[in-house]
Coordinates of C-alpha atoms in Angstrom, one line a residue:
M212 CA 66.2 -369.7 -2.6
M213 CA 66.9 -366.8 -4.8
S214 CA 65.9 -366.3 -8.5
T215 CA 68.8 -365.6 -10.8
F216 CA 66.6 -363.0 -12.5
S217 CA 66.3 -361.0 -9.3
Q218 CA 69.9 -359.9 -9.8
K219 CA 69.1 -358.1 -13.0
R220 CA 67.8 -354.5 -13.0
I221 CA 66.5 -352.5 -15.9
R222 CA 65.4 -348.9 -16.4
I223 CA 62.6 -349.2 -18.9
G224 CA 62.4 -345.5 -19.7
D225 CA 66.1 -345.2 -20.5
L226 CA 66.0 -348.3 -22.6
L227 CA 63.1 -347.1 -24.7
V228 CA 64.9 -343.8 -25.3
E229 CA 68.1 -345.7 -26.2
K230 CA 66.1 -347.8 -28.7
N231 CA 64.6 -344.6 -30.2
M232 CA 61.1 -345.9 -29.4
I233 CA 60.3 -342.7 -27.4
S234 CA 61.9 -339.3 -27.1
E235 CA 63.5 -337.9 -23.9
S236 CA 60.7 -335.3 -23.7
Q237 CA 58.0 -338.0 -23.9
L238 CA 59.8 -339.9 -21.1
Q239 CA 59.9 -336.8 -18.9
H240 CA 56.2 -336.2 -19.5
A241 CA 55.4 -339.8 -18.7
L242 CA 57.4 -339.6 -15.5
Q243 CA 55.4 -336.5 -14.4
E244 CA 52.2 -338.2 -15.3
Q245 CA 53.3 -341.3 -13.3
K246 CA 53.8 -339.2 -10.2
L247 CA 50.2 -338.0 -10.4
T248 CA 48.6 -341.4 -11.1
G249 CA 50.9 -343.7 -9.2
R250 CA 50.8 -346.2 -12.1
K251 CA 53.8 -348.1 -13.5
L252 CA 55.9 -346.2 -16.1
G253 CA 55.3 -348.8 -18.8
A254 CA 51.5 -348.6 -18.4
T255 CA 51.7 -344.8 -18.4
L256 CA 53.7 -344.7 -21.6
V257 CA 51.1 -347.1 -23.3
E258 CA 48.2 -345.0 -22.0
L259 CA 49.7 -341.8 -23.3
G260 CA 50.1 -343.5 -26.7
Y261 CA 53.9 -343.0 -26.8
V262 CA 54.6 -346.7 -27.3
E263 CA 52.5 -349.7 -28.4
E264 CA 51.9 -352.3 -25.7
N265 CA 53.0 -355.2 -27.9
A266 CA 56.3 -353.4 -28.8
L267 CA 57.0 -352.7 -25.1
L268 CA 56.3 -356.3 -24.1
S269 CA 58.5 -357.6 -26.9
L270 CA 61.3 -355.3 -25.9
L271 CA 61.1 -356.5 -22.2
S272 CA 61.0 -360.1 -23.3
D273 CA 64.2 -359.7 -25.5
Q274 CA 66.1 -357.5 -23.0
L275 CA 65.4 -359.6 -20.0
N276 CA 65.6 -362.9 -21.9
I277 CA 62.3 -364.1 -20.5
P278 CA 59.2 -365.5 -22.4
F279 CA 56.2 -363.5 -23.5
V280 CA 53.0 -365.4 -22.7
E281 CA 49.7 -364.8 -24.5
L282 CA 47.2 -365.3 -21.6
K283 CA 44.2 -365.4 -24.0
Q284 CA 45.4 -368.8 -25.2
F285 CA 46.9 -369.9 -21.9
R286 CA 45.1 -372.8 -20.1
F287 CA 45.7 -371.7 -16.5
D288 CA 45.3 -374.0 -13.4
R289 CA 42.9 -372.3 -10.9
E290 CA 44.4 -374.2 -7.9
L291 CA 47.9 -373.2 -8.8
V292 CA 46.9 -369.5 -9.3
Q293 CA 45.2 -369.5 -5.9
K294 CA 48.5 -370.6 -4.1
L295 CA 49.4 -366.9 -4.3
P296 CA 47.1 -364.8 -2.1
E297 CA 44.8 -362.6 -4.1
T298 CA 46.0 -359.4 -2.4
S299 CA 49.6 -360.1 -3.5
A300 CA 48.5 -361.1 -7.0
R301 CA 46.6 -357.8 -7.5
R302 CA 49.1 -355.6 -5.8
Y303 CA 52.1 -356.8 -7.9
R304 CA 50.0 -357.6 -11.0
V305 CA 51.2 -361.2 -11.2
M306 CA 49.9 -364.7 -11.5
L307 CA 51.3 -368.2 -11.2
L308 CA 51.4 -369.9 -14.7
R309 CA 53.1 -373.2 -14.2
E310 CA 55.0 -375.3 -11.6
D311 CA 58.1 -377.2 -12.8
F312 CA 60.7 -379.2 -11.0
D313 CA 63.0 -376.1 -10.8
G314 CA 60.4 -373.6 -9.6
L315 CA 57.4 -371.5 -10.6
L316 CA 56.7 -369.7 -13.8
L317 CA 55.4 -366.3 -12.8
G318 CA 53.4 -364.1 -15.2
M319 CA 54.2 -360.4 -14.6
A320 CA 52.7 -357.2 -16.1
D321 CA 55.9 -355.5 -15.0
P322 CA 58.9 -357.9 -14.9
T323 CA 61.2 -355.0 -14.0
D324 CA 59.6 -354.8 -10.5
I325 CA 62.5 -356.3 -8.6
F326 CA 61.1 -355.4 -5.1
G327 CA 57.8 -357.1 -6.0
L328 CA 59.7 -360.2 -7.1
D329 CA 61.7 -360.3 -3.9
E330 CA 58.5 -360.0 -1.8
L331 CA 56.8 -362.8 -3.9
Q332 CA 59.9 -365.0 -3.4
R333 CA 59.5 -364.5 0.3
I334 CA 55.8 -365.5 0.2
L335 CA 56.1 -368.5 -2.1
Q336 CA 59.5 -369.8 -0.9
K337 CA 60.3 -371.2 -4.3
N338 CA 62.5 -370.3 -7.2
L339 CA 60.6 -367.9 -9.5
K340 CA 61.0 -367.6 -13.3
P341 CA 59.3 -364.5 -14.6
A342 CA 57.4 -364.2 -17.9
V343 CA 55.9 -361.0 -19.3
V344 CA 52.1 -360.8 -19.9
R345 CA 49.6 -358.1 -20.9
E346 CA 48.2 -356.4 -17.8
S347 CA 44.6 -356.3 -19.2
E348 CA 44.6 -360.0 -19.8
L349 CA 46.2 -360.7 -16.4
L350 CA 43.5 -358.7 -14.6
D351 CA 40.7 -360.6 -16.5
I352 CA 42.2 -363.9 -15.4
L353 CA 42.6 -362.8 -11.8
D354 CA 38.8 -362.0 -11.7
I355 CA 38.1 -365.5 -13.0
A356 CA 40.6 -367.4 -11.0
Y357 CA 40.0 -365.9 -7.6
T358 CA 36.3 -366.9 -7.5
R359 CA 34.3 -366.0 -4.5
A360 CA 32.5 -369.4 -4.4
S361 CA 34.5 -370.7 -1.4
E362 CA 34.3 -367.4 0.4
I363 CA 30.5 -367.3 -0.2
A364 CA 30.2 -370.9 1.2
T365 CA 32.3 -369.9 4.3
L366 CA 30.3 -366.8 5.0
A367 CA 27.1 -368.7 4.5
G368 CA 28.2 -371.2 7.2
E369 CA 29.1 -368.3 9.5
L370 CA 25.7 -366.7 9.0
D371 CA 24.0 -370.0 9.6
E372 CA 25.9 -370.5 12.9
E373 CA 25.0 -367.0 14.0
L374 CA 21.3 -367.6 13.2
Q375 CA 21.3 -370.8 15.2
E376 CA 22.9 -369.2 18.2
S377 CA 20.5 -366.2 18.1
A378 CA 16.9 -366.5 19.3
V379 CA 15.8 -363.3 17.5
D380 CA 13.6 -363.3 14.5
L381 CA 15.3 -363.6 11.2
A382 CA 13.7 -360.3 10.0
D383 CA 15.0 -358.5 13.1
F384 CA 18.5 -360.0 12.6
A385 CA 18.7 -358.7 9.0
V386 CA 17.3 -355.3 10.0
D387 CA 19.8 -354.8 12.8
A388 CA 22.7 -355.9 10.5
T389 CA 24.0 -352.4 9.9
D390 CA 27.6 -353.2 10.6
S391 CA 29.6 -353.9 7.4
E392 CA 31.3 -356.8 9.2
A393 CA 28.0 -358.5 9.9
P394 CA 27.9 -362.0 8.1
V395 CA 24.7 -361.2 6.1
V396 CA 26.3 -358.0 4.8
K397 CA 29.6 -359.6 4.0
L398 CA 27.8 -362.5 2.3
L399 CA 25.8 -360.2 0.0
Q400 CA 29.0 -358.2 -0.8
K401 CA 30.8 -361.4 -1.9
I402 CA 27.7 -362.5 -3.9
F403 CA 27.8 -359.2 -5.8
E404 CA 31.6 -359.3 -6.2
E405 CA 31.4 -362.7 -7.7
A406 CA 28.6 -361.5 -10.1
I407 CA 30.8 -358.5 -11.3
N408 CA 33.9 -360.7 -11.7
T409 CA 32.0 -363.2 -13.9
K410 CA 30.1 -360.4 -15.8
S411 CA 26.8 -361.8 -14.7
S412 CA 23.6 -360.1 -15.9
D413 CA 21.3 -361.6 -13.3
I414 CA 21.6 -363.2 -9.8
H415 CA 19.0 -365.8 -8.8
I416 CA 18.6 -366.7 -5.1
E417 CA 16.3 -369.8 -4.8
P418 CA 15.4 -371.7 -1.6
D419 CA 14.8 -375.4 -2.1
E420 CA 13.5 -378.0 0.3
K421 CA 17.0 -378.7 1.9
V422 CA 19.4 -376.4 0.1
L423 CA 19.8 -372.8 -1.1
R424 CA 20.8 -372.2 -4.7
I425 CA 22.6 -369.1 -6.0
R426 CA 22.7 -369.0 -9.7
N427 CA 24.4 -366.4 -11.9
R428 CA 23.4 -365.8 -15.5
I429 CA 26.6 -365.6 -17.5
D430 CA 26.4 -365.0 -21.3
G431 CA 22.7 -366.0 -21.1
V432 CA 23.3 -369.3 -19.3
L433 CA 22.8 -370.0 -15.5
L434 CA 25.7 -371.3 -13.5
E435 CA 24.8 -372.7 -10.1
Q436 CA 26.3 -372.8 -6.6
V437 CA 24.4 -375.0 -4.0
M438 CA 24.7 -374.3 -0.3
N439 CA 23.4 -376.5 2.5
E440 CA 22.6 -373.6 4.8
K441 CA 18.9 -373.1 3.6
R442 CA 18.1 -371.3 6.8
I443 CA 20.1 -368.2 5.7
A444 CA 17.7 -367.6 2.7
S445 CA 15.2 -365.6 4.8
A446 CA 17.9 -363.3 6.2
L447 CA 19.3 -362.6 2.7
V448 CA 15.8 -361.8 1.3
V449 CA 14.9 -359.5 4.2
R450 CA 18.3 -357.7 3.8
L451 CA 17.8 -357.2 0.0
K452 CA 14.2 -356.0 0.6
L453 CA 15.5 -353.4 3.0
M454 CA 18.1 -352.2 0.5
A455 CA 15.3 -351.8 -2.2
G456 CA 12.8 -350.1 0.1
M457 CA 10.3 -353.0 -0.1
D458 CA 7.9 -354.3 2.5
I459 CA 9.8 -356.8 4.6
S460 CA 6.6 -358.0 6.4
E461 CA 4.9 -359.0 3.1
K462 CA 5.9 -362.5 2.1
R463 CA 2.8 -363.7 0.3
L464 CA 2.8 -361.4 -2.7
P465 CA 5.4 -360.6 -5.4
Q466 CA 7.3 -357.3 -5.0
D467 CA 9.5 -355.2 -7.2
G468 CA 12.2 -352.7 -6.3
R469 CA 15.6 -351.3 -7.2
F470 CA 18.7 -350.0 -5.5
N471 CA 22.2 -348.8 -6.4
L472 CA 25.5 -350.1 -5.0
K473 CA 29.2 -349.7 -5.7
V474 CA 31.2 -352.9 -6.2
K475 CA 34.9 -352.9 -7.1
H476 CA 34.7 -349.4 -8.7
H477 CA 31.5 -350.4 -10.6
N478 CA 28.3 -348.4 -10.2
I479 CA 25.6 -351.1 -10.4
D480 CA 21.9 -350.4 -10.7
V481 CA 20.0 -353.5 -9.3
R482 CA 16.4 -354.3 -10.3
I483 CA 15.0 -356.8 -7.8
S484 CA 11.9 -359.0 -8.0
T485 CA 10.7 -361.3 -5.2
M486 CA 8.1 -364.0 -5.5
P487 CA 6.6 -366.5 -3.0
V488 CA 7.6 -370.1 -3.9
Q489 CA 7.1 -373.4 -2.2
F490 CA 10.0 -373.2 0.3
G491 CA 10.3 -369.4 0.9
E492 CA 10.8 -366.4 -1.5
S493 CA 12.7 -366.5 -4.7
V494 CA 14.7 -363.5 -5.6
V495 CA 16.0 -362.4 -9.0
M496 CA 18.2 -359.4 -9.5
R497 CA 19.0 -357.8 -12.8
L498 CA 22.4 -356.0 -12.8
L499 CA 23.0 -352.9 -14.9
D500 CA 26.5 -351.6 -14.9
Q501 CA 26.3 -347.8 -15.1
T502 CA 30.0 -347.3 -14.9
D503 CA 30.7 -346.9 -18.6
G504 CA 27.3 -345.3 -19.4
V505 CA 25.3 -345.9 -22.5
R506 CA 27.1 -347.6 -25.4
A507 CA 27.5 -345.6 -28.6
L508 CA 25.7 -347.0 -31.6
D509 CA 29.1 -348.0 -33.1
N510 CA 29.6 -350.3 -30.0
V511 CA 26.3 -352.2 -29.8
G512 CA 27.7 -354.9 -32.2
M513 CA 25.7 -354.0 -35.3
P514 CA 27.6 -354.5 -38.6
P515 CA 28.8 -351.3 -40.2
H516 CA 26.5 -351.6 -43.3
L517 CA 23.5 -351.9 -41.0
I518 CA 24.6 -349.0 -38.8
T519 CA 24.7 -346.7 -41.9
R520 CA 21.2 -347.7 -42.9
F521 CA 19.9 -347.4 -39.3
R522 CA 21.4 -343.9 -38.8
K523 CA 19.8 -342.7 -42.0
I524 CA 16.3 -343.9 -40.8
I525 CA 16.4 -342.6 -37.2
T526 CA 17.5 -339.1 -38.4
R527 CA 14.3 -338.7 -40.5
P528 CA 11.9 -336.2 -39.1
H529 CA 9.1 -338.7 -38.5
G530 CA 8.1 -342.4 -38.6
L531 CA 8.1 -345.5 -36.4
V532 CA 11.2 -347.7 -35.9
L533 CA 10.8 -351.0 -34.1
V534 CA 13.5 -353.0 -32.4
T535 CA 12.3 -356.5 -31.7
G536 CA 13.4 -359.7 -29.9
P537 CA 12.8 -361.7 -26.7
T538 CA 13.8 -360.5 -23.2
G539 CA 17.6 -360.2 -22.9
S540 CA 18.3 -359.8 -26.6
G541 CA 19.9 -356.4 -26.3
K542 CA 17.0 -354.3 -27.5
T543 CA 17.4 -351.6 -24.8
T544 CA 21.2 -351.3 -25.6
T545 CA 20.4 -350.7 -29.3
L546 CA 17.7 -348.1 -28.6
Y547 CA 19.8 -346.2 -26.0
G548 CA 22.7 -346.2 -28.5
A549 CA 20.3 -344.6 -31.0
L550 CA 19.1 -342.0 -28.4
S551 CA 22.7 -341.1 -27.5
E552 CA 23.3 -340.1 -31.1
L553 CA 20.0 -338.2 -31.4
N554 CA 20.5 -336.4 -28.1
K555 CA 21.3 -332.9 -29.2
P556 CA 20.4 -329.5 -27.8
E557 CA 18.1 -328.7 -30.7
K558 CA 16.0 -331.9 -30.1
K559 CA 13.4 -332.5 -27.5
I560 CA 13.4 -336.2 -26.5
I561 CA 11.0 -337.9 -24.2
T562 CA 11.1 -341.6 -23.1
V563 CA 8.2 -343.6 -21.6
E564 CA 9.7 -346.7 -19.8
D565 CA 8.9 -349.4 -17.3
P566 CA 11.4 -349.2 -15.7
V567 CA 13.9 -346.4 -16.7
E568 CA 17.1 -348.4 -17.2
Y569 CA 19.8 -345.8 -17.9
R570 CA 19.7 -342.1 -17.0
L571 CA 20.5 -339.8 -19.8
P572 CA 21.2 -336.0 -19.6
R573 CA 18.8 -333.6 -21.4
I574 CA 16.2 -336.3 -22.0
S575 CA 12.9 -336.3 -20.1
Q576 CA 12.5 -339.9 -18.9
V577 CA 9.1 -340.9 -17.5
Q578 CA 8.7 -344.0 -15.2
L579 CA 5.3 -345.7 -15.5
H580 CA 3.2 -346.4 -12.4
E581 CA 0.3 -348.6 -13.2
K582 CA -1.3 -348.4 -9.7
I583 CA -2.0 -344.7 -10.0
G584 CA -3.1 -344.9 -13.7
L585 CA 0.2 -343.8 -15.1
N586 CA 0.2 -346.3 -17.9
F587 CA 1.6 -346.2 -21.5
A588 CA -1.5 -344.9 -23.1
S589 CA -2.1 -342.0 -20.6
V590 CA 1.6 -341.0 -20.6
L591 CA 1.8 -341.1 -24.4
R592 CA -1.1 -338.7 -24.7
A593 CA 0.6 -336.3 -22.2
T594 CA 4.0 -336.5 -23.9
L595 CA 2.5 -335.4 -27.2
R596 CA 1.5 -332.1 -25.5
Q597 CA 5.1 -331.6 -24.4
D598 CA 6.2 -330.9 -28.0
P599 CA 8.8 -333.7 -28.5
D600 CA 10.8 -334.2 -31.6
I601 CA 11.7 -337.8 -30.7
L602 CA 9.7 -340.2 -28.5
L603 CA 10.9 -343.5 -27.1
V604 CA 8.1 -345.9 -26.1
G605 CA 9.6 -348.6 -23.9
E606 CA 7.3 -351.3 -25.3
I607 CA 4.2 -351.5 -27.4
R608 CA 1.9 -353.8 -25.4
D609 CA -1.6 -353.3 -26.7
A610 CA -3.7 -351.7 -29.5
E611 CA -4.2 -348.5 -27.6
S612 CA -0.5 -347.7 -27.0
A613 CA 0.3 -349.0 -30.6
E614 CA -2.2 -346.7 -32.2
I615 CA -1.0 -343.6 -30.2
A616 CA 2.6 -344.3 -31.1
L617 CA 1.7 -344.8 -34.8
R618 CA -0.4 -341.6 -35.0
A619 CA 2.4 -339.7 -33.2
S620 CA 4.8 -340.9 -35.9
M621 CA 2.5 -339.6 -38.6
T622 CA 2.3 -336.1 -37.1
G623 CA 5.9 -335.1 -37.2
H624 CA 7.5 -337.3 -34.5
M625 CA 10.2 -339.9 -34.7
V626 CA 9.0 -342.8 -32.5
L627 CA 11.3 -345.6 -31.4
S628 CA 9.9 -348.6 -29.6
T629 CA 10.2 -352.3 -28.9
L630 CA 8.0 -355.3 -29.6
H631 CA 8.3 -358.9 -28.3
T632 CA 8.3 -360.8 -31.6
N633 CA 10.6 -363.4 -33.1
D634 CA 11.8 -361.6 -36.3
A635 CA 11.4 -358.5 -38.4
V636 CA 8.8 -359.7 -40.8
T637 CA 6.3 -361.0 -38.2
S638 CA 6.6 -357.7 -36.3
A639 CA 4.6 -355.7 -38.8
L640 CA 1.9 -358.4 -38.8
R641 CA 1.9 -358.5 -35.0
L642 CA 0.8 -354.8 -34.9
M643 CA -2.2 -355.8 -37.0
D644 CA -2.9 -358.9 -34.8
I645 CA -3.3 -356.7 -31.7
G646 CA -5.9 -354.6 -33.6
V647 CA -4.1 -351.8 -35.4
D648 CA -5.4 -351.0 -38.9
G649 CA -3.2 -352.0 -41.8
Y650 CA -3.2 -348.6 -43.3
L651 CA -1.8 -347.0 -40.1
V652 CA 1.0 -349.6 -40.0
A653 CA 1.7 -349.0 -43.7
T654 CA 1.8 -345.3 -43.4
A655 CA 3.9 -344.9 -40.2
L656 CA 6.2 -347.9 -40.0
K657 CA 9.6 -347.2 -41.5
A658 CA 11.9 -350.0 -40.4
I659 CA 12.2 -353.0 -38.1
I660 CA 15.3 -354.4 -36.5
A661 CA 15.2 -357.9 -35.0
Q662 CA 18.1 -359.0 -32.9
R663 CA 19.5 -361.8 -30.7
L664 CA 22.7 -362.3 -28.7
V665 CA 24.8 -365.4 -29.6
R666 CA 27.7 -366.6 -27.4
R667 CA 31.2 -366.2 -28.7
I668 CA 33.6 -369.2 -28.8
C669 CA 36.2 -368.9 -26.0
N670 CA 39.5 -367.9 -27.6
S671 CA 41.4 -369.9 -25.0
C672 CA 40.0 -373.3 -25.9
V673 CA 38.8 -372.9 -29.5
Q674 CA 39.3 -376.0 -31.7
P675 CA 38.0 -377.3 -35.1
Y676 CA 34.7 -379.0 -35.2
T677 CA 32.8 -381.3 -37.6
P678 CA 29.1 -380.6 -37.9
D679 CA 26.7 -383.5 -36.9
T680 CA 23.7 -384.6 -39.0
N681 CA 21.3 -382.0 -37.6
E682 CA 23.8 -379.2 -38.2
Q683 CA 24.4 -380.4 -41.7
Q684 CA 20.6 -380.1 -42.3
L685 CA 20.8 -376.6 -40.8
L686 CA 23.6 -375.7 -43.3
A687 CA 21.5 -377.0 -46.2
A688 CA 18.4 -375.0 -45.1
V689 CA 20.0 -371.7 -44.1
G690 CA 23.0 -371.9 -46.5
K691 CA 20.7 -372.2 -49.5
G692 CA 22.7 -374.8 -51.4
R693 CA 26.2 -373.3 -50.6
D694 CA 29.1 -375.7 -50.5
F695 CA 30.6 -375.7 -47.0
S696 CA 33.3 -378.4 -47.6
S697 CA 36.1 -375.9 -47.4
V698 CA 34.9 -374.2 -44.2
T699 CA 36.4 -375.1 -40.9
F700 CA 33.8 -374.7 -38.2
K701 CA 34.9 -374.3 -34.6
Q702 CA 33.8 -374.8 -31.0
G703 CA 35.2 -374.3 -27.5
A704 CA 36.5 -377.4 -25.6
G705 CA 35.9 -375.7 -22.2
C706 CA 38.6 -374.3 -19.9
P707 CA 38.9 -372.1 -16.7
H708 CA 38.6 -368.9 -18.8
C709 CA 35.0 -369.8 -19.8
H710 CA 33.9 -371.8 -16.7
N711 CA 34.2 -374.9 -18.9
T712 CA 31.3 -373.8 -21.1
G713 CA 33.4 -373.3 -24.3
Y714 CA 31.9 -369.8 -24.6
R715 CA 33.1 -366.4 -23.4
G716 CA 31.2 -363.2 -24.1
R717 CA 28.4 -362.5 -26.6
I718 CA 27.8 -360.7 -29.9
G719 CA 24.7 -359.2 -31.4
V720 CA 23.0 -360.8 -34.5
F721 CA 20.7 -358.4 -36.4
E722 CA 18.3 -358.4 -39.3
M723 CA 16.9 -355.2 -40.7
L724 CA 13.7 -354.7 -42.8
E725 CA 13.1 -351.3 -44.4
L726 CA 9.5 -351.0 -45.5
T727 CA 9.2 -350.4 -49.3
H728 CA 6.2 -349.2 -51.3
P729 CA 5.2 -352.8 -52.3
M730 CA 5.3 -353.9 -48.6
A731 CA 3.2 -350.9 -47.6
E732 CA 0.6 -351.6 -50.3
A733 CA 0.4 -355.3 -49.1
L734 CA -0.2 -354.0 -45.5
R735 CA -2.9 -351.6 -46.6
M736 CA -4.7 -354.5 -48.4
N737 CA -4.2 -356.7 -45.3
D738 CA -2.4 -359.1 -47.6
I739 CA -0.3 -361.0 -45.2
N740 CA 1.1 -363.6 -47.6
G741 CA 1.9 -360.8 -50.1
F742 CA 3.8 -358.8 -47.5
T743 CA 5.8 -361.8 -46.3
K744 CA 6.7 -362.8 -49.9
V745 CA 7.9 -359.3 -50.8
A746 CA 9.8 -358.9 -47.5
Y747 CA 11.8 -362.1 -47.8
G748 CA 12.4 -361.4 -51.5
T749 CA 14.1 -358.0 -50.8
A750 CA 17.6 -357.9 -52.3
N751 CA 19.5 -356.8 -49.2
F752 CA 17.5 -358.6 -46.5
V753 CA 19.6 -361.0 -44.4
T754 CA 17.7 -363.1 -41.9
L755 CA 18.8 -363.7 -38.3
S756 CA 19.8 -367.3 -39.1
E757 CA 21.9 -366.2 -42.1
A758 CA 23.6 -363.5 -40.0
A759 CA 24.4 -366.0 -37.2
L760 CA 25.6 -368.5 -39.8
G761 CA 28.0 -365.9 -41.1
Y762 CA 29.5 -365.6 -37.6
A763 CA 29.8 -369.4 -37.4
I764 CA 31.7 -369.5 -40.8
E765 CA 34.1 -366.8 -39.4
G766 CA 34.7 -368.9 -36.3
V767 CA 33.1 -366.3 -33.9
T768 CA 30.3 -368.6 -32.7
T769 CA 29.2 -372.2 -33.1
L770 CA 26.6 -374.0 -35.2
E771 CA 24.9 -374.9 -31.9
E772 CA 24.1 -371.2 -31.4
V773 CA 22.9 -370.9 -35.0
M774 CA 20.6 -373.9 -34.3
A775 CA 19.2 -372.1 -31.2
I776 CA 18.3 -369.0 -33.2
S777 CA 16.8 -371.0 -36.1
A778 CA 14.7 -373.0 -33.7
Q779 CA 13.3 -369.8 -32.1
I780 CA 12.1 -368.3 -35.4
D781 CA 11.0 -371.6 -37.0
E782 CA 13.0 -371.1 -40.1
L783 CA 13.8 -374.8 -40.5

């Protein structure tokens, strides 16, 4: 069965010139570039900036008389998409959108690819009706739709069978598995591929009494895959320990390590932690994608007015700036964004970290090693003899490291650090709680940023939402008497794009407290109530809950996420 569309051919370059959307010289340049890169002409023209992607897609839609489909709002059927082999979908940049009585609607990044359409017709053996889609959105959906869950389950079964057939020790089996085709190696590869496709920040491998659980943390929430082949857990753990250079014979004590790997053109730095549990060893791996490097300060999600204030503070010659929040709130991303701006030839920068997360050129980065006495306090004293202009202290943990950091900031150094506190106001008081004198905090501390990450509503399944009783109480408390009757709040219904969670991606929520003279005076007098009153009464101070509520009003996040932040910092 042939598609009527397959009879129609179009030369996109000539058409764009004819419509005066590009010049002949631009077309020739794009054709030369295309020969070098091997990419499609349309993608090359967009990449060179000669034509807008939307204009190109609209032109193709009109000229070929085919629909243009916005994939961000499209509710795709995972089973239908998987009817086309993944290799073909990626090779021809296509996906199956809908099945009707008269054939299949096929989303194509390049609907002028007649040869690709003919090949797909041969594979699917059905009438094909093309639609034009954005390539970037298409690739995102392919990553989601072609989940590795079934492949992981199949490989787990193969590995389990091989272990049952083999009489060798599990440790020996994993050690000898150097062949890339070995089941244990292929299984780990698929586990990492699935994590990259779903943009997971962590992978948890947890043996239970009768099953093995593999859970990926996506946008701060764990999604689980359960496998009956519990026996394979030991082989996976041994293999991962080998990759991280850990002791494979030690199963009674927790261990930490790290290794690098390349998955689907992504350079991933993996930090691994193992811990003995009731039914074996639990493994947690934190994934750091080094492919795009450190985010610039403009890209960490901080609002423009806060970035302006933050830049002004970190470029001062001395002082202490704290970035606070719980684990996984994006503190490191913000600090490295600041360092990337400060990293200039005329500035000496030293970081003291545990562990070093991102490698930066020109910066002296020190990795702590507690077992040999290389702790925060000893390293901080040594760094001050290295004549730094800027010092990054990974975390202030105790009175000794806090006092050294504060005194360094008073003697001509800009010191950046983190603190595990709930909000900006309590961070200054936390320094005093761990034993630092109030006058030191008042003199050295310049600003505190507290931050969280809230989940974004999925654009593909967003819908209006009416707040429940608890959320109305939240609005009354955080909104400070504002009338919300004209605001339409939103939530996600759940769809394949977001793994049926209603959320896809996260955005930073920030509050920033700059220390003023009245605040400093209150700290010097150890007047906690006075400090708190002045801080919350500052004209431009916006709390984390207020900032999160602003995103909910804009339809970026939900009131559920605002509730979660408010509960953490006990504002209600």
